[in-house]
XYZ file of C-alpha atoms in Angstrom:
410
model
C -5.749 -28.002 18.295
C -7.743 -26.074 15.692
C -11.077 -27.895 15.377
C -11.985 -26.212 12.077
C -8.619 -27.125 10.560
C -9.117 -30.743 11.603
C -12.535 -30.691 9.939
C -11.060 -29.254 6.727
C -8.268 -31.836 6.578
C -10.491 -34.877 6.957
C -10.196 -37.362 4.127
C -13.895 -36.949 3.301
C -14.096 -33.209 4.117
C -16.947 -31.270 2.570
C -18.262 -27.708 2.606
C -21.394 -25.902 1.473
C -22.073 -22.326 0.368
C -24.854 -20.442 -1.385
C -25.636 -20.883 -5.067
C -26.531 -18.319 -7.693
C -24.527 -15.145 -8.154
C -21.182 -15.272 -6.383
C -18.897 -12.610 -4.947
C -15.280 -12.319 -3.857
C -16.324 -13.294 -0.316
C -17.605 -16.805 -1.037
C -15.022 -17.303 -3.804
C -12.021 -16.529 -1.569
C -13.589 -18.513 1.280
C -13.745 -21.560 -0.987
C -10.205 -20.929 -2.242
C -8.949 -20.780 1.355
C -10.512 -24.146 2.184
C -9.052 -25.685 -0.978
C -5.619 -24.243 -0.142
C -5.698 -26.207 3.109
C -7.197 -29.329 1.535
C -7.281 -29.583 -2.271
C -9.555 -32.644 -1.927
C -12.348 -30.972 0.042
C -15.700 -31.223 -1.761
C -17.467 -27.862 -1.998
C -21.089 -27.779 -3.100
C -23.517 -24.901 -3.630
C -27.235 -24.409 -3.239
C -30.014 -22.134 -2.088
C -30.501 -23.890 1.249
C -28.251 -25.962 3.486
C -29.419 -29.604 3.369
C -30.856 -30.696 6.731
C -28.526 -33.688 6.957
C -25.360 -31.766 5.927
C -22.572 -32.288 8.486
C -19.698 -30.424 6.831
C -18.448 -26.823 6.927
C -21.036 -24.183 6.006
C -19.982 -20.675 4.965
C -21.722 -17.522 3.696
C -25.134 -19.130 4.208
C -27.065 -20.750 7.054
C -26.508 -18.066 9.720
C -23.821 -20.112 11.450
C -20.283 -19.337 12.629
C -19.013 -18.540 9.120
C -21.971 -16.552 7.847
C -22.475 -12.804 8.255
C -26.038 -12.171 7.106
C -27.641 -12.423 10.546
C -28.548 -9.336 12.606
C -25.894 -10.008 15.243
C -23.057 -10.533 12.727
C -19.665 -9.585 14.092
C -17.721 -6.367 13.573
C -13.994 -5.878 14.128
C -12.743 -3.442 16.759
C -11.759 -1.003 13.992
C -15.319 -0.975 12.658
C -14.823 -3.218 9.611
C -17.590 -5.855 9.577
C -16.683 -9.490 9.104
C -17.793 -11.369 6.013
C -17.414 -15.130 5.558
C -13.829 -14.827 4.295
C -12.817 -12.782 7.325
C -14.495 -15.198 9.738
C -12.705 -18.165 8.180
C -9.408 -16.267 8.082
C -9.767 -15.375 11.774
C -9.994 -19.089 12.568
C -7.357 -20.301 10.100
C -4.947 -17.459 9.332
C -2.487 -18.089 12.153
C -2.197 -21.740 11.071
C -1.057 -20.562 7.635
C 1.091 -17.486 8.332
C 1.540 -17.315 12.104
C -0.157 -14.819 14.424
C 1.654 -11.623 13.423
C 1.555 -12.104 9.652
C -2.050 -13.325 9.820
C -3.139 -10.077 11.505
C -1.269 -8.039 8.900
C -2.810 -10.072 6.058
C -6.258 -9.542 7.540
C -5.728 -5.785 7.596
C -4.264 -5.410 4.118
C -6.032 -8.122 2.108
C -9.036 -9.625 3.904
C -10.631 -6.514 5.382
C -11.007 -4.644 2.065
C -12.847 -7.668 0.632
C -14.999 -8.034 3.751
C -15.839 -4.342 3.606
C -16.743 -4.613 -0.070
C -19.115 -7.502 0.585
C -20.825 -5.783 3.512
C -20.989 -2.191 2.267
C -20.491 -2.273 -1.496
C -17.365 -0.118 -1.208
C -15.463 -0.304 -4.485
C -12.676 -2.873 -4.652
C -10.893 -3.766 -7.885
C -10.140 -7.360 -6.889
C -13.761 -7.942 -5.886
C -14.872 -6.504 -9.235
C -12.480 -8.805 -11.094
C -13.871 -11.861 -9.289
C -17.448 -10.677 -9.783
C -16.871 -10.455 -13.519
C -16.606 -14.259 -13.640
C -20.386 -14.393 -13.162
C -22.149 -15.307 -16.421
C -24.038 -12.612 -18.328
C -27.622 -12.029 -17.235
C -29.052 -13.931 -20.220
C -26.531 -16.795 -20.282
C -27.991 -20.286 -20.246
C -27.145 -22.771 -17.538
C -26.079 -22.296 -13.936
C -23.202 -20.504 -12.244
C -21.288 -23.395 -10.683
C -18.751 -23.764 -13.486
C -17.995 -20.026 -13.454
C -17.805 -20.089 -9.641
C -15.098 -22.731 -9.613
C -13.188 -20.928 -12.371
C -13.165 -17.857 -10.124
C -12.133 -20.014 -7.150
C -9.188 -21.333 -9.164
C -7.988 -17.786 -9.860
C -8.537 -16.768 -6.227
C -6.515 -19.793 -5.149
C -3.546 -18.704 -7.249
C -3.819 -15.202 -5.799
C -3.834 -16.565 -2.243
C -0.836 -18.820 -2.863
C 1.157 -15.925 -4.305
C 0.116 -13.564 -1.504
C 1.056 -16.081 1.185
C 4.466 -16.667 -0.380
C 5.001 -12.906 -0.680
C 4.163 -12.458 3.022
C 6.614 -15.160 4.034
C 9.222 -13.698 1.685
C 8.830 -10.252 3.213
C 9.299 -11.727 6.667
C 12.508 -13.445 5.525
C 13.647 -10.172 3.943
C 13.082 -8.263 7.186
C 15.226 -10.747 9.096
C 17.949 -10.599 6.442
C 18.006 -6.790 6.418
C 18.310 -6.744 10.212
C 21.321 -9.069 9.927
C 22.950 -6.859 7.271
C 22.339 -3.677 9.295
C 23.824 -5.282 12.412
C 26.878 -6.383 10.416
C 27.304 -2.871 8.975
C 27.120 -1.321 12.452
C 29.726 -3.794 13.699
C 32.002 -3.039 10.724
C 31.725 0.732 11.276
C 32.621 0.369 14.972
C 35.562 -1.858 14.037
C 36.797 0.689 11.493
C 36.279 -1.693 8.578
C 33.791 0.749 6.986
C 34.465 4.511 7.140
C 31.995 6.296 9.420
C 31.193 8.761 6.629
C 29.755 5.829 4.642
C 27.131 4.965 7.272
C 24.349 6.338 5.030
C 25.270 3.785 2.353
C 24.180 0.167 2.827
C 25.799 -2.537 0.693
C 23.672 -5.664 0.279
C 25.492 -8.911 -0.615
C 22.379 -9.790 -2.644
C 19.156 -7.961 -3.483
C 16.725 -7.909 -0.569
C 13.463 -5.882 -0.461
C 14.201 -3.309 2.222
C 12.505 0.044 1.490
C 9.949 -0.176 4.314
C 12.589 -1.438 6.751
C 15.050 1.378 5.997
C 12.732 4.391 5.782
C 13.137 5.162 9.482
C 16.927 4.728 9.450
C 19.633 7.119 8.239
C 20.418 4.884 5.236
C 20.073 7.060 2.110
C 21.389 4.667 -0.569
C 21.322 0.898 -0.993
C 23.789 -0.854 -3.297
C 23.385 -4.444 -4.502
C 24.582 -6.689 -7.362
C 22.531 -6.334 -10.552
C 21.153 -9.468 -12.203
C 22.413 -7.955 -15.468
C 25.956 -7.584 -14.178
C 27.509 -4.665 -12.326
C 25.847 -2.921 -9.398
C 22.615 -1.035 -8.728
C 22.249 2.038 -6.515
C 18.802 2.894 -5.157
C 17.942 6.010 -3.128
C 15.735 5.404 -0.094
C 12.601 7.392 0.733
C 12.035 9.310 3.918
C 9.562 7.870 6.397
C 5.963 8.894 5.585
C 7.167 10.672 2.444
C 7.296 10.225 -1.316
C 10.677 11.960 -1.424
C 14.175 10.543 -1.166
C 16.515 11.234 1.717
C 19.067 12.059 -0.956
C 18.699 12.219 -4.742
C 21.141 11.744 -7.587
C 22.307 15.068 -9.087
C 19.720 16.281 -11.607
C 22.428 16.517 -14.303
C 22.789 12.716 -14.225
C 19.136 11.847 -14.765
C 18.293 10.135 -18.042
C 21.941 9.663 -19.076
C 23.894 6.487 -19.813
C 27.355 5.244 -20.730
C 29.721 7.962 -22.061
C 27.290 10.828 -21.358
C 26.792 9.692 -17.770
C 30.515 9.126 -17.281
C 31.207 12.684 -18.450
C 28.487 14.239 -16.283
C 29.340 12.285 -13.129
C 33.102 11.902 -13.445
C 32.693 8.175 -12.716
C 34.479 5.992 -15.268
C 32.199 2.959 -14.946
C 28.862 4.765 -14.728
C 26.368 2.863 -16.904
C 22.837 4.221 -16.473
C 20.796 6.680 -14.396
C 17.015 6.495 -14.721
C 15.294 9.743 -15.635
C 12.982 9.235 -12.635
C 15.967 9.173 -10.294
C 15.095 5.872 -8.606
C 17.969 3.758 -9.993
C 21.557 4.051 -11.160
C 23.948 1.320 -12.294
C 27.726 1.064 -12.431
C 30.221 -1.558 -13.510
C 31.877 -2.060 -10.106
C 31.027 -1.833 -6.411
C 33.640 0.881 -5.884
C 32.010 3.033 -8.575
C 28.591 2.497 -7.007
C 29.886 3.698 -3.634
C 31.502 6.673 -5.378
C 28.185 7.609 -7.027
C 26.389 7.486 -3.678
C 29.084 9.578 -1.957
C 29.015 12.252 -4.680
C 25.223 12.405 -4.456
C 25.346 12.816 -0.673
C 27.941 15.576 -0.943
C 26.003 17.533 -3.577
C 22.501 17.142 -2.146
C 21.264 20.307 -0.424
C 17.534 20.210 -1.082
C 15.349 21.710 1.658
C 12.219 19.739 2.610
C 8.972 21.224 1.277
C 5.521 21.489 2.828
C 2.540 22.755 0.855
C 0.094 24.953 2.760
C -3.198 24.540 0.890
C -5.673 27.105 2.153
C -3.999 27.909 5.468
C -2.615 31.211 6.696
C 0.245 32.480 8.837
C -1.018 30.712 11.961
C -0.726 27.348 10.222
C 2.712 28.187 8.847
C 3.983 29.056 12.315
C 3.030 25.549 13.457
C 4.402 23.893 10.323
C 7.794 25.502 10.974
C 7.941 23.618 14.278
C 7.395 20.115 12.886
C 10.170 17.739 14.050
C 12.703 16.478 11.524
C 12.067 19.273 9.018
C 14.812 21.764 9.797
C 14.957 24.526 7.202
C 11.618 23.504 5.722
C 10.359 25.498 2.743
C 6.632 26.226 2.915
C 4.795 26.777 -0.356
C 1.464 28.529 0.133
C -1.348 27.722 -2.283
C -4.712 29.458 -2.153
C -7.989 27.595 -2.360
C -9.451 27.697 -5.877
C -12.103 30.198 -6.861
C -15.731 29.152 -6.567
C -16.854 27.697 -9.911
C -20.029 28.729 -11.678
C -23.104 27.355 -9.915
C -26.636 26.307 -10.827
C -28.716 27.650 -7.942
C -32.200 26.485 -6.978
C -33.310 28.263 -3.825
C -31.031 27.207 -0.987
C -29.628 24.288 -3.028
C -26.908 24.653 -5.639
C -24.754 22.446 -7.855
C -21.542 23.017 -9.759
C -22.281 24.014 -13.355
C -19.623 21.677 -14.764
C -19.599 18.385 -16.585
C -18.175 15.498 -14.541
C -14.985 15.322 -16.616
C -14.435 19.072 -16.366
C -14.695 18.845 -12.569
C -12.279 15.896 -12.534
C -9.804 17.835 -14.656
C -10.029 20.781 -12.269
C -9.152 18.603 -9.264
C -6.435 16.822 -11.234
C -4.821 20.167 -12.097
C -4.872 21.255 -8.442
C -3.266 18.016 -7.289
C -0.684 18.158 -10.080
C 0.333 21.667 -8.994
C 0.743 20.449 -5.415
C 2.775 17.363 -6.358
C 5.034 19.440 -8.600
C 6.492 20.917 -5.401
C 7.489 17.410 -4.186
C 6.131 18.046 -0.686
C 6.899 15.945 2.374
C 3.288 16.562 3.362
C 0.364 18.818 2.493
C -1.448 20.956 5.059
C -5.109 21.639 4.229
C -7.504 24.142 5.734
C -10.847 25.414 4.536
C -14.396 24.445 3.701
C -15.012 20.806 2.817
C -16.219 21.698 -0.698
C -12.750 23.002 -1.562
C -10.552 20.666 0.459
C -12.206 17.234 0.381
C -11.641 16.421 -3.324
C -7.966 17.371 -3.039
C -7.458 15.472 0.226
C -9.124 12.399 -1.267
C -6.852 12.500 -4.327
C -3.715 13.026 -2.235
C -4.531 10.140 0.114
C -5.009 7.816 -2.881
C -1.458 8.753 -3.881
C -0.254 8.085 -0.303
C 0.758 11.712 0.256
C 0.670 12.593 3.986
C -2.062 15.168 4.657
C -2.134 17.392 7.748
C -4.794 19.660 9.162
C -5.337 21.641 12.363
C -7.441 20.650 15.356
C -8.191 22.390 18.620
C -7.708 20.456 21.863
C -8.825 22.436 24.878
C -7.005 25.745 24.314
C -4.214 24.321 22.152
C -4.057 24.208 18.373
C -2.353 21.092 17.046
C -1.332 19.709 13.671
C -2.736 16.249 13.018
C -2.085 13.753 10.243
C -5.244 12.452 8.585
C -5.058 8.646 9.028
C -4.811 6.194 6.149
C -8.178 4.916 4.980
C -9.974 8.169 5.786
């Protein structure tokens, strides 16, 4: 039995944290306790009262504080803050072991890292902005509990989303198994195996990226049917796209361009099409599959022929088109002995990087290979990773040269 959970759920449960300026760490810690027991009494102060026998967090150097010298660090190097320490003890009780670990990685760790290192985090900034202005009269308790209320709503929504995603994964597995059975039984033509028909909308993009499913069809809540192309694994690109002549059209214009009588709408971004009937939706997907002949693209940013020879051998990219882009020219510099700085205003430098990244993304690459001095490559790599574009580089292991994907979070 979870001793901390029992303590939280006592009828007269109480907790204590530090007073003064608050951060996302103590705010979300308090919200977590209140999620488990809305009646728990949380008080704040500069020192834990000697006779206090409740739960203490983010102060006092106990089990749920992280300000002591021997504070704990996760195996991946992310230090625990109070929220992470409480989540470690309570998360599995809320979401189960597997989802709790995932929630720690995606939601808790960024907040813990922000509190320990100051690394920028938009949610932490939002919570921090609840602190009163520097010259405001009165204390911070009222603002703290306002922030806790908001954090509580965020947690409730995040927990429900996690559970919903788990239900969606199970449902998609059921639908895929049923489709495979129907194909083997001859109820669905084998040539339609790249088209998945959902009886109802289910979030499935992440689940389908590693399958051969190229299009998903499901009933629209506005009537008719939706067709959505599915992205390749580790890519921003679709396995198959709608014909470019359809994009941005609707009704009669789309019917004329596609030859499909009940075609209703095709988004100019190519991520959605709608039809009046299921049969027309399947027809749209089949036409798209038949007409799609786009070769995968890799951008070689700064590399030479040696890199391209390796890129040609990447698995799953038969017929890949490699677009070579040279590193930019060295900008004007302000030199002072051995030290130099770029002679550009901050915005001018930002615009330069933005233009480079825009030129790369225009090619719609599956991934971008980078090679060259850090001054030239780092700003581009950083921008690409923020956009979740896979970035490759070359390493040498013993006598072999290998392509390696730069991990997320780098």
